[in-house]
Coordinates of C-alpha atoms in Angstrom, one line a residue:
M300 CA 0.1 -0.3 0.3
K301 CA 1.3 3.4 -1.1
I302 CA -0.1 6.9 -0.4
K303 CA 0.1 9.1 -3.7
S304 CA -1.1 12.4 -2.5
L305 CA -3.5 14.3 -0.1
H306 CA -6.2 17.2 0.2
I307 CA -7.0 18.8 3.4
E308 CA -10.3 20.8 2.8
N309 CA -10.1 22.0 6.5
F310 CA -8.7 20.2 9.3
G311 CA -7.5 22.3 12.7
K312 CA -5.1 24.9 11.4
L313 CA -4.8 23.4 8.0
S314 CA -7.1 24.6 5.0
G315 CA -6.7 23.9 1.1
L316 CA -3.4 22.2 1.7
D317 CA -2.2 19.7 -1.2
M318 CA 1.0 17.4 -1.1
Q319 CA 2.2 14.5 -3.2
F320 CA 4.0 11.3 -2.0
D321 CA 6.1 9.5 -4.9
A322 CA 9.2 8.6 -3.0
N323 CA 9.3 5.7 -0.4
L324 CA 10.8 8.1 1.9
T325 CA 9.4 11.4 2.4
E326 CA 10.5 14.0 4.8
I327 CA 8.4 17.1 5.6
C328 CA 10.4 20.0 7.4
R329 CA 8.2 22.8 8.8
Q330 CA 8.7 25.1 11.3
N331 CA 7.3 24.5 14.6
G332 CA 3.4 25.4 15.0
W333 CA 2.9 24.7 10.8
G334 CA 0.5 21.9 11.6
K335 CA 2.8 19.0 11.6
S336 CA 1.0 16.8 14.1
T337 CA -2.2 18.1 12.5
L338 CA -1.2 16.4 9.2
S339 CA -0.2 13.1 11.0
I340 CA -3.4 12.9 13.1
F341 CA -5.5 13.8 9.5
L342 CA -3.7 10.9 7.5
K343 CA -4.4 8.3 10.5
A344 CA -7.8 9.8 10.4
I345 CA -8.6 9.3 6.7
F346 CA -8.2 5.3 7.1
Y347 CA -9.2 5.1 10.6
G348 CA -11.8 7.7 11.5
M349 CA -12.4 9.8 14.6
A350 CA -12.8 8.7 17.8
K351 CA -16.1 7.8 18.9
K352 CA -17.8 10.2 21.7
G353 CA -17.5 7.4 24.4
N354 CA -13.6 7.6 24.3
N355 CA -13.6 10.7 25.9
R356 CA -10.1 11.3 26.1
A357 CA -9.7 10.6 22.1
Y358 CA -12.7 12.6 21.6
N359 CA -11.7 15.6 23.6
S360 CA -8.1 15.4 21.9
E361 CA -9.1 14.8 18.5
R362 CA -12.7 15.6 17.0
S363 CA -12.7 18.6 19.3
K364 CA -9.4 19.6 19.1
F365 CA -8.7 19.6 15.1
K366 CA -12.6 21.1 14.4
P367 CA -11.6 23.7 11.8
W368 CA -10.6 26.9 12.8
Q369 CA -11.8 28.7 9.9
S370 CA -14.9 26.7 9.9
G371 CA -15.8 25.2 6.4
I372 CA -15.9 21.5 5.2
Y373 CA -14.4 19.1 8.2
G374 CA -12.1 16.8 6.1
G375 CA -10.5 15.8 3.1
Y376 CA -9.4 12.8 0.9
V377 CA -5.6 10.7 0.3
V378 CA -5.3 9.0 -3.1
F379 CA -3.5 5.8 -2.6
E380 CA -2.4 2.7 -4.4
V381 CA -2.8 -0.9 -3.1
E382 CA -2.7 -4.2 -5.6
D383 CA -2.3 -2.1 -9.0
K384 CA -5.5 -0.2 -8.1
T385 CA -5.8 3.6 -7.2
Y386 CA -8.4 4.8 -4.9
R387 CA -9.7 8.4 -3.7
V388 CA -11.1 8.0 0.0
T389 CA -12.5 10.8 1.5
R390 CA -13.6 11.8 4.7
T391 CA -15.9 14.4 6.5
F392 CA -16.2 14.9 10.4
A393 CA -18.9 16.4 12.1
D394 CA -19.1 17.1 16.0
T395 CA -20.2 13.4 16.6
P396 CA -19.8 10.2 14.5
E397 CA -23.1 10.1 12.9
G398 CA -22.7 13.0 11.3
D399 CA -19.6 11.9 10.1
T400 CA -19.3 10.8 5.9
F401 CA -17.0 8.4 3.9
E402 CA -16.6 7.9 0.2
L403 CA -14.3 5.6 -2.0
V404 CA -13.8 5.9 -5.5
D405 CA -11.8 3.8 -7.9
L406 CA -10.1 6.2 -9.9
A407 CA -9.7 4.0 -12.7
T408 CA -13.6 4.0 -13.4
G409 CA -14.1 7.2 -11.2
L410 CA -17.0 5.1 -9.8
K411 CA -17.7 4.6 -5.9
S412 CA -16.1 1.4 -4.9
K413 CA -17.2 -1.0 -2.6
D414 CA -14.0 -2.8 -2.3
Y415 CA -13.5 -1.3 1.1
S416 CA -15.6 0.3 4.0
K417 CA -15.5 3.0 6.2
D418 CA -13.1 0.8 8.5
I419 CA -10.6 0.7 5.5
G420 CA -7.7 0.8 7.9
Q421 CA -8.4 -2.4 9.6
E422 CA -9.5 -4.0 6.2
L423 CA -6.3 -3.0 4.4
F424 CA -3.4 -3.6 7.5
G425 CA -5.4 -6.5 9.5
V426 CA -5.2 -4.3 12.8
G427 CA -7.1 -1.8 14.4
V428 CA -6.5 1.8 15.4
E429 CA -5.1 1.0 19.0
T430 CA -2.6 -1.5 17.2
F431 CA -1.7 0.7 14.4
E432 CA -1.2 3.9 16.9
I433 CA 1.6 1.6 19.2
T434 CA 3.5 0.4 16.0
A435 CA 3.5 2.1 12.8
F436 CA 2.2 5.9 14.1
F437 CA 5.2 7.7 15.9
P438 CA 4.1 10.8 17.9
Q439 CA 6.3 13.2 19.1
S440 CA 5.8 12.7 22.3
N441 CA 4.0 9.6 24.6
F442 CA 4.5 7.2 22.2
A443 CA 5.8 4.4 24.2
S444 CA 4.9 0.9 23.2
G445 CA 2.5 -1.3 24.5
M446 CA 0.8 -4.8 23.7
T447 CA -2.8 -5.4 22.6
D448 CA -4.1 -8.9 22.1
E449 CA -4.4 -8.5 18.5
M450 CA -0.5 -8.1 18.5
R451 CA 0.2 -10.9 20.7
V452 CA -1.9 -13.2 18.3
N453 CA 0.1 -11.9 15.2
M454 CA 3.4 -11.8 16.8
T455 CA 3.3 -15.2 18.8
G456 CA 2.1 -16.9 15.4
L457 CA -1.4 -17.8 17.3
N458 CA -2.9 -16.8 14.0
K459 CA -1.2 -19.9 12.1
F460 CA -3.1 -22.1 14.5
E461 CA -6.8 -23.4 14.3
N462 CA -9.6 -23.6 16.5
D463 CA -9.2 -22.6 20.4
L464 CA -5.6 -21.2 19.8
E465 CA -6.5 -19.2 16.7
N466 CA -9.5 -17.4 19.0
L467 CA -7.3 -17.3 22.3
A468 CA -8.1 -13.6 22.9
S469 CA -11.6 -14.2 22.2
A470 CA -11.5 -16.8 24.2
Q471 CA -9.9 -15.1 27.3
K472 CA -12.2 -12.2 26.9
V473 CA -15.2 -14.6 27.4
I474 CA -13.7 -16.0 30.2
S475 CA -12.9 -13.0 31.7
L476 CA -16.6 -11.7 31.3
H477 CA -17.8 -14.7 32.8
L478 CA -15.5 -14.5 35.6
R479 CA -16.9 -10.5 35.9
E480 CA -20.7 -11.8 35.8
I481 CA -20.3 -14.4 38.3
K482 CA -18.3 -12.0 40.8
Q483 CA -21.6 -9.7 40.1
N484 CA -24.0 -12.8 40.8
K485 CA -21.9 -14.3 43.2
P486 CA -23.6 -14.5 46.5
K487 CA -21.7 -12.5 49.0
Q488 CA -21.0 -14.0 52.4
T489 CA -22.0 -10.5 53.9
D490 CA -25.5 -11.2 52.0
I491 CA -25.6 -14.7 53.5
D492 CA -25.1 -13.9 56.9
R493 CA -27.8 -11.1 56.8
T494 CA -30.3 -13.3 55.6
K495 CA -29.2 -15.8 58.0
R496 CA -30.0 -13.5 60.6
A497 CA -33.1 -12.2 59.3
I498 CA -34.1 -16.1 59.7
N499 CA -33.3 -16.2 63.0
D500 CA -35.0 -12.8 64.1
C501 CA -38.1 -13.9 62.4
E502 CA -38.1 -17.3 64.0
R503 CA -37.7 -15.4 67.2
L504 CA -40.6 -13.1 66.3
I505 CA -42.7 -16.1 65.4
K506 CA -42.0 -17.8 69.0
V507 CA -43.1 -14.6 70.4
Q508 CA -46.2 -14.2 68.8
K509 CA -47.2 -17.7 69.1
Q510 CA -46.6 -17.0 73.1
E511 CA -48.7 -14.2 73.1
S512 CA -51.4 -15.5 70.5
E513 CA -51.5 -18.8 73.4
E514 CA -51.8 -16.0 76.1
L515 CA -54.6 -14.1 74.1
E516 CA -56.4 -17.6 73.4
K517 CA -56.0 -18.2 77.2
E518 CA -57.5 -14.8 78.3
V519 CA -60.6 -15.1 75.6
E520 CA -61.5 -18.6 77.1
K521 CA -61.1 -17.1 80.7
L522 CA -63.5 -14.2 79.4
Q523 CA -65.5 -16.5 77.8
S524 CA -66.2 -18.5 80.9
S525 CA -66.5 -15.2 83.1
L526 CA -69.2 -14.3 80.8
T527 CA -71.1 -17.6 80.8
E528 CA -71.0 -17.2 84.4
K529 CA -72.1 -13.8 84.7
S530 CA -74.9 -15.0 81.9
D531 CA -76.2 -17.7 84.4
L532 CA -76.4 -15.0 87.1
I533 CA -78.2 -12.5 85.1
K534 CA -80.8 -15.5 84.3
S535 CA -81.0 -16.3 87.8
L536 CA -81.7 -12.8 88.9
R537 CA -84.0 -12.2 86.1
A538 CA -86.3 -15.2 87.1
K539 CA -86.2 -13.4 90.8
Q540 CA -86.9 -10.2 89.1
E541 CA -90.4 -12.2 87.1
K542 CA -91.4 -13.6 90.5
F543 CA -90.6 -9.9 92.3
R544 CA -92.8 -8.3 89.8
S545 CA -95.6 -11.0 89.9
A546 CA -95.8 -11.0 93.8
Q547 CA -96.4 -6.9 93.7
Q548 CA -98.6 -7.0 91.2
D549 CA -100.8 -9.6 93.1
K550 CA -100.5 -7.6 96.1
Q551 CA -101.4 -4.7 94.5
S552 CA -104.4 -6.4 93.0
T553 CA -105.4 -7.8 96.4
K554 CA -105.1 -4.1 97.4
D555 CA -107.3 -2.7 94.7
K556 CA -109.8 -5.4 95.4
L557 CA -110.1 -4.2 99.1
L558 CA -110.2 -0.9 97.9
S559 CA -113.1 -1.5 95.9
L560 CA -114.7 -3.7 98.7
Q561 CA -114.4 -0.8 101.1
E562 CA -115.8 1.6 98.6
T563 CA -118.9 -0.4 97.9
M564 CA -119.6 -1.0 101.5
T565 CA -119.4 2.7 102.2
A566 CA -122.0 3.2 99.3
L567 CA -124.1 0.5 100.7
V568 CA -124.2 2.1 104.3
E569 CA -125.1 5.9 102.9
L570 CA -127.8 4.2 100.8
K571 CA -129.3 2.7 103.9
N572 CA -128.7 6.2 105.7
N573 CA -130.9 8.0 103.0
E574 CA -133.7 5.9 103.1
N575 CA -135.7 7.9 104.9
Q576 CA -134.6 10.9 102.9
E577 CA -136.3 8.8 100.0
N578 CA -139.7 8.7 101.7
S579 CA -139.8 12.6 102.1
S580 CA -139.1 12.7 98.3
Q581 CA -142.3 10.8 97.4
E582 CA -144.7 13.2 99.2
N583 CA -142.7 16.2 97.4
I584 CA -143.8 14.1 94.1
I585 CA -147.2 14.2 95.2
Q586 CA -147.7 17.6 96.0
A587 CA -146.1 18.7 92.5
R588 CA -148.6 16.5 90.6
N589 CA -151.0 18.8 92.7
S590 CA -149.5 21.8 91.6
A591 CA -149.6 20.8 87.9
V592 CA -153.4 19.7 87.9
Q593 CA -153.9 23.4 89.3
G594 CA -152.0 24.9 86.8
K595 CA -153.9 23.3 84.0
N596 CA -157.2 24.6 85.5
K597 CA -155.8 28.1 85.7
V598 CA -154.7 28.1 81.9
S599 CA -158.3 26.8 81.0
L600 CA -160.0 29.7 83.3
F601 CA -157.5 32.4 81.7
G602 CA -159.0 31.1 78.4
S603 CA -162.7 31.2 79.1
I604 CA -162.6 34.6 81.1
I605 CA -160.5 36.9 79.2
T606 CA -161.6 36.1 75.7
P607 CA -165.3 37.8 76.1
I608 CA -163.4 40.5 77.9
V609 CA -161.2 41.4 75.7
A610 CA -163.7 41.1 72.8
L611 CA -166.2 44.0 74.2
V612 CA -163.4 45.8 74.9
L613 CA -162.5 46.3 71.4
V614 CA -166.3 46.8 70.3
G615 CA -166.3 49.7 72.5
I616 CA -163.1 51.0 70.9
L617 CA -164.5 50.4 67.5
I618 CA -167.7 52.3 68.3
G619 CA -165.6 55.0 69.9
L620 CA -163.8 55.4 66.8
G621 CA -167.1 56.1 64.8
L622 CA -167.5 52.7 63.4
S623 CA -171.0 51.0 62.6
N624 CA -172.5 48.8 65.4
T625 CA -172.8 45.9 63.1
F626 CA -169.0 46.3 62.0
S627 CA -167.9 47.0 65.1
F628 CA -169.4 43.8 66.7
T629 CA -168.5 41.6 63.8
L630 CA -164.6 42.9 63.9
A631 CA -164.8 42.3 67.9
L632 CA -166.2 38.9 67.3
A633 CA -163.2 38.3 64.7
L634 CA -160.9 39.1 66.9
S635 CA -162.0 37.1 70.0
V636 CA -162.2 33.8 68.1
I637 CA -158.5 34.9 66.9
I638 CA -157.9 35.0 70.7
L639 CA -159.5 32.1 71.5
I640 CA -157.5 30.1 69.1
I641 CA -154.3 31.7 70.0
D642 CA -155.3 30.9 73.9
T643 CA -156.3 27.4 72.9
T644 CA -152.7 26.6 71.3
V645 CA -151.1 27.9 73.9
E646 CA -152.8 25.9 76.5
F647 CA -152.1 22.7 74.6
Y648 CA -148.2 23.4 74.3
F649 CA -148.1 24.5 78.1
I650 CA -150.2 21.4 79.2
K651 CA -148.5 18.7 76.7
N652 CA -145.0 20.3 78.4
L653 CA -146.5 20.0 81.9
K654 CA -147.6 16.6 81.8
R655 CA -144.0 15.6 80.1
K656 CA -142.1 17.1 83.2
N657 CA -144.7 15.5 85.6
K658 CA -143.8 12.0 84.3
E659 CA -140.5 12.4 84.7
N660 CA -140.9 13.7 88.2
L661 CA -143.4 11.1 89.1
D662 CA -141.1 7.9 87.3
L663 CA -138.3 8.8 89.7
P664 CA -139.9 8.0 92.7
S665 CA -140.8 4.7 91.2
D666 CA -137.5 3.7 90.6
K667 CA -136.0 4.7 93.9
M668 CA -139.2 2.9 95.6
K669 CA -137.8 -0.1 94.1
N670 CA -134.5 0.3 95.3
G671 CA -135.8 0.9 98.5
E672 CA -137.6 -2.8 98.5
E673 CA -133.8 -4.1 97.5
N674 CA -132.5 -1.9 100.7
N675 CA -133.9 -4.4 103.0
N676 CA -130.9 -7.0 102.0
F677 CA -128.1 -4.0 102.7
A678 CA -127.4 -5.3 106.3
N679 CA -127.1 -8.9 104.8
Q680 CA -124.8 -7.3 101.8
I681 CA -122.8 -5.1 104.0
Q682 CA -122.0 -8.1 106.5
S683 CA -121.0 -10.1 103.6
L684 CA -118.7 -7.0 102.8
K685 CA -117.2 -7.1 106.0
E686 CA -116.3 -10.4 106.4
Q687 CA -114.4 -10.3 102.6
I688 CA -112.5 -7.3 103.8
E689 CA -111.2 -9.0 107.0
N690 CA -110.2 -11.9 104.5
L691 CA -108.5 -9.6 102.2
K692 CA -106.6 -7.7 105.2
T693 CA -105.5 -10.8 106.5
Q694 CA -103.9 -12.0 103.1
L695 CA -102.0 -8.8 103.2
E696 CA -100.6 -9.2 106.1
E697 CA -99.7 -12.9 105.7
F698 CA -98.3 -11.9 101.6
E699 CA -94.5 -12.2 101.3
I700 CA -92.5 -10.5 98.5
P701 CA -89.5 -12.5 97.3
S702 CA -86.6 -10.1 97.8
F703 CA -84.7 -8.5 94.7
D704 CA -81.8 -6.1 94.5
E705 CA -82.2 -4.1 91.5
E706 CA -78.9 -2.3 91.5
E707 CA -77.1 -5.4 91.8
F708 CA -78.8 -6.6 88.9
E709 CA -77.9 -3.5 86.7
N710 CA -74.5 -3.9 87.8
L711 CA -74.1 -7.4 87.2
K712 CA -75.4 -6.4 83.6
D713 CA -72.8 -3.8 83.3
E714 CA -70.3 -6.2 84.5
R715 CA -71.3 -8.8 81.5
A716 CA -71.2 -5.9 79.0
K717 CA -67.5 -5.1 80.0
I718 CA -66.6 -8.8 79.8
D719 CA -68.2 -9.0 76.3
R720 CA -66.4 -5.8 75.0
E721 CA -63.2 -6.9 76.5
K722 CA -63.4 -10.5 75.1
V723 CA -64.5 -8.7 71.7
V724 CA -61.1 -6.7 71.5
N725 CA -59.1 -10.0 72.8
E726 CA -60.4 -11.9 70.0
Q727 CA -59.7 -9.2 67.1
K728 CA -56.4 -8.8 68.7
F729 CA -56.1 -12.5 68.3
L730 CA -57.4 -12.8 64.8
S731 CA -54.9 -10.1 63.9
L732 CA -51.8 -11.8 65.8
Q733 CA -53.2 -14.6 63.8
R734 CA -52.4 -13.0 60.4
E735 CA -49.2 -11.7 61.3
I736 CA -48.1 -14.7 62.0
E737 CA -49.1 -16.5 58.7
R738 CA -47.3 -13.2 56.9
N739 CA -44.2 -13.6 59.2
Y740 CA -44.2 -17.6 58.1
E741 CA -44.7 -16.6 54.8
N742 CA -41.5 -14.5 54.8
Y743 CA -39.5 -17.0 56.8
E744 CA -40.3 -19.6 54.2
K745 CA -38.8 -17.1 51.6
L746 CA -35.8 -16.0 53.7
Q747 CA -35.1 -19.9 54.2
D748 CA -35.4 -20.5 50.3
D749 CA -33.3 -17.3 49.5
Y750 CA -30.8 -18.4 51.8
E751 CA -30.8 -21.9 50.4
S752 CA -30.4 -20.8 47.1
M753 CA -27.9 -18.4 47.9
L754 CA -25.9 -21.3 49.6
K755 CA -26.7 -23.4 46.5
N756 CA -25.3 -20.5 43.8
K757 CA -22.2 -20.0 45.9
V758 CA -21.1 -23.3 45.7
E759 CA -21.8 -23.4 42.0
M760 CA -20.4 -20.3 40.8
T761 CA -17.3 -21.0 43.3
R762 CA -17.2 -24.3 41.1
A763 CA -17.3 -22.8 38.2
E764 CA -15.1 -19.8 39.1
D765 CA -12.5 -22.3 40.0
I766 CA -13.1 -23.8 36.5
L767 CA -12.7 -20.7 34.7
Y768 CA -9.9 -19.8 36.4
K769 CA -8.1 -23.1 35.9
T770 CA -9.4 -22.7 32.2
K771 CA -8.0 -19.2 32.0
D772 CA -4.7 -20.6 33.4
M773 CA -4.3 -23.3 30.8
L774 CA -4.8 -20.7 28.1
L775 CA -2.6 -18.7 29.4
K776 CA 0.0 -21.8 30.0
A777 CA -0.7 -22.7 26.2
Q778 CA 0.1 -19.4 25.0
E779 CA 3.0 -18.8 26.8
N780 CA 4.1 -22.5 25.3
V781 CA 3.4 -21.2 21.8
S782 CA 5.2 -17.6 22.6
A783 CA 7.9 -19.2 23.5
R784 CA 8.7 -20.7 20.1
F785 CA 8.6 -17.3 19.0
A786 CA 10.3 -15.3 21.6
K787 CA 13.8 -15.7 20.0
P788 CA 12.9 -14.2 16.5
I789 CA 11.6 -11.4 18.3
K790 CA 13.8 -10.7 20.6
E791 CA 16.6 -11.2 18.0
A792 CA 14.5 -8.5 15.5
F793 CA 14.4 -6.2 18.6
S794 CA 18.0 -6.6 19.7
K795 CA 19.0 -6.1 15.9
V796 CA 17.6 -2.8 15.9
F797 CA 18.5 -1.7 19.4
D798 CA 21.9 -2.6 19.1
A799 CA 22.6 0.0 16.7
V800 CA 21.5 2.6 19.3
A801 CA 22.2 0.7 22.5
G802 CA 25.6 2.1 23.5
E803 CA 26.7 1.3 26.9
K804 CA 23.4 -0.4 27.5
K805 CA 24.2 -3.2 24.6
G806 CA 23.4 -6.6 26.1
K807 CA 21.8 -5.1 29.2
I808 CA 18.4 -4.3 28.0
S809 CA 15.9 -7.7 27.9
I810 CA 12.6 -7.9 26.4
D811 CA 10.0 -10.9 26.6
I812 CA 7.2 -11.8 24.8
N813 CA 4.7 -9.2 26.3
M814 CA 7.3 -6.5 24.7
A815 CA 8.0 -5.6 28.5
I816 CA 11.6 -3.9 28.9
T817 CA 14.1 -4.5 31.5
E818 CA 17.6 -3.5 32.3
N819 CA 20.1 -6.0 33.8
S820 CA 22.4 -4.2 36.4
P821 CA 24.7 -5.4 39.4
S822 CA 21.9 -4.2 41.7
G823 CA 19.2 -6.5 39.6
E824 CA 16.8 -6.2 37.1
K825 CA 15.3 -2.2 36.2
E826 CA 12.2 -1.9 35.0
F827 CA 11.8 0.4 31.9
E828 CA 10.6 3.4 33.7
Y829 CA 13.8 3.8 35.5
L830 CA 15.9 4.5 32.4
S831 CA 16.5 8.0 30.9
Q832 CA 14.0 9.5 28.3
G833 CA 16.6 9.7 25.5
Y834 CA 16.9 5.5 26.1
R835 CA 12.8 5.3 26.9
D836 CA 12.3 6.4 23.5
A837 CA 14.9 5.0 21.5
I838 CA 13.9 1.5 23.4
S839 CA 10.1 2.5 21.8
I840 CA 11.2 3.6 18.6
C841 CA 13.3 0.2 18.5
Q842 CA 9.7 -1.9 20.0
R843 CA 7.7 -0.7 17.0
L844 CA 10.1 -1.0 14.3
A845 CA 10.8 -4.9 15.4
L846 CA 7.3 -5.3 15.5
L847 CA 6.6 -4.4 11.7
D848 CA 7.0 -7.4 10.0
T849 CA 5.6 -9.8 12.8
I850 CA 2.1 -7.5 13.0
Y851 CA 1.2 -6.7 9.7
L852 CA 0.4 -10.0 7.9
K853 CA -1.7 -8.4 5.4
E854 CA -0.7 -4.9 3.5
K855 CA 2.1 -3.5 4.7
P856 CA 1.1 0.1 6.2
F857 CA 2.9 3.2 6.3
I858 CA 5.1 4.6 8.7
L859 CA 4.5 7.9 10.5
L860 CA 6.9 10.0 12.2
D861 CA 5.8 13.2 13.6
D862 CA 9.7 14.5 15.0
P863 CA 10.0 11.3 17.4
F864 CA 13.8 11.8 17.4
V865 CA 13.6 15.2 19.6
N866 CA 14.6 13.9 22.8
L867 CA 17.9 12.0 21.5
D868 CA 21.1 12.6 21.4
E869 CA 23.2 12.9 18.0
E870 CA 24.6 9.8 18.0
K871 CA 21.7 7.9 18.8
R872 CA 19.3 9.9 16.5
Q873 CA 21.9 9.3 13.3
A874 CA 21.6 5.9 14.1
L875 CA 17.7 5.4 14.2
S876 CA 17.6 7.7 10.8
N877 CA 19.9 4.9 9.2
I878 CA 17.4 2.4 10.5
V879 CA 14.4 4.3 9.1
Q880 CA 15.8 4.5 5.6
E881 CA 16.5 0.7 6.0
Y882 CA 12.5 0.0 6.8
S883 CA 11.8 2.9 4.0
Q884 CA 12.9 0.0 1.7
N885 CA 9.7 -2.0 2.3
Y886 CA 7.2 0.9 4.0
Q887 CA 6.4 4.0 3.1
T888 CA 7.6 6.4 5.5
I889 CA 6.7 10.0 5.8
Y890 CA 9.0 11.8 8.1
L891 CA 7.7 15.2 10.2
H892 CA 10.2 17.1 11.6
C893 CA 11.4 20.7 12.5
H894 CA 15.0 21.5 11.8
E895 CA 17.2 19.9 9.0
R896 CA 19.6 18.5 11.1
N897 CA 17.2 16.4 12.1
G898 CA 16.7 15.1 8.7
V899 CA 17.4 11.1 7.7
E900 CA 18.4 11.5 3.9

């Protein structure tokens, strides 16, 4: 693969930039601040895109950092050759990856090509951006080498094996994922202990509640017994109450009968004493009859005497008035007849009314006379009444009313009502407690199930965890065994590059299969971090160059150096420049620096 040219529309501070790449080694010497690092990031972004938003460090340091200073279209294109075909790959970038665009054109036909997708870097070079960044991409600073699973598979030759070894990295990821899931889901001993304590607490609570329930049940039975006793007493007292009230009524009835007999006897005595007075009343009645007869005669006398006198007087008055005698006499006769008729009518009604009154007066003495005949038996009746009265008085004196305490009866009913209310309250407490015990039993059973489930899960997950750890160890051992076969070539490749710049460190720097660097010293092995910055940079550059032939097994990538020799002394810089020239024979190399003395040509 070889880059032919590029065009930057807008990327960071660069705008409208066009460049050609004809030779295998292209040096670009520009002063500091021109945009050399921007150019290197642009080339990487064209093939691998910009970091996603989830990668905050890369997102903030690239997508936001290199957003065009002058606005406009954010991106550009690169023309490259691969397998005798020439393509133009164009990318534009937005604030988020969702707004990015990708286009690949086959320049031979001018048509869009589907030979590669937006993951063109992965498809061309066979590695992801992370591996590319720590092998073929040499930034100005912070370019310490590392190791990825992808690199490990390629450099140790695991990609040449089939089945499990071929998928070692995936298998290890799956195992790590399962181990993490087990760790997250495996019941913790603290949770198991807490559940056990909850079970014990629930047992104690149920025991206390059952004891309280038994006490309540006994109390309800006791109250029921007391209630039955009170009810029996009330029933007995109610029977006494009925006898008491019945006796009172009987006694009162006897008193009323006695009083009635006394009143009757008093009335008979009074009737007997009034016999003489009734005889006098009979004489008065006879006199009344005579008076009535005399009244009748007086009325008749008035009519026979007065009528003629009135007629004569009228005749005289009429004659005196100058009327004729015949007319006066006729008129007087007519008036006399009228007066006589009126007198007769009045007399009739007067006599009729008088007869009615006389009859009433005459009938009363007749009834009393009959009663007078009956009064002959008054003495016998009075004597009989006296005897009855004496008997009743004797009965009253001998009458006995059973004793009954009404207040005691009412108090007893109040006591029973109080006991009944207390019994109802305790029954409700008992039922409520039974429901609470039932709920606690359900909770207890659930806790027991949870506890047993946690114990079982812990045992099963611990067994699975042990198996996974053993499997992981076996895979690592297998990897180490396979890696050991390729360790020697890797060490030789590194030593070949590093010996040119090692100086006094020659033979003292060791590298393992994981690319870890150590220095052998009289005081023991020193780790990479204890070396000087110049040696660390030199070692990192040598590591990256030594890995190129091992890592990139498909298309060889371009090597991008962004002034990586800035911290090296002249001897090391010159030695590495020669190595870069040597590698540029097989890898297109783009070398960015800021001073002519740092050039490699």
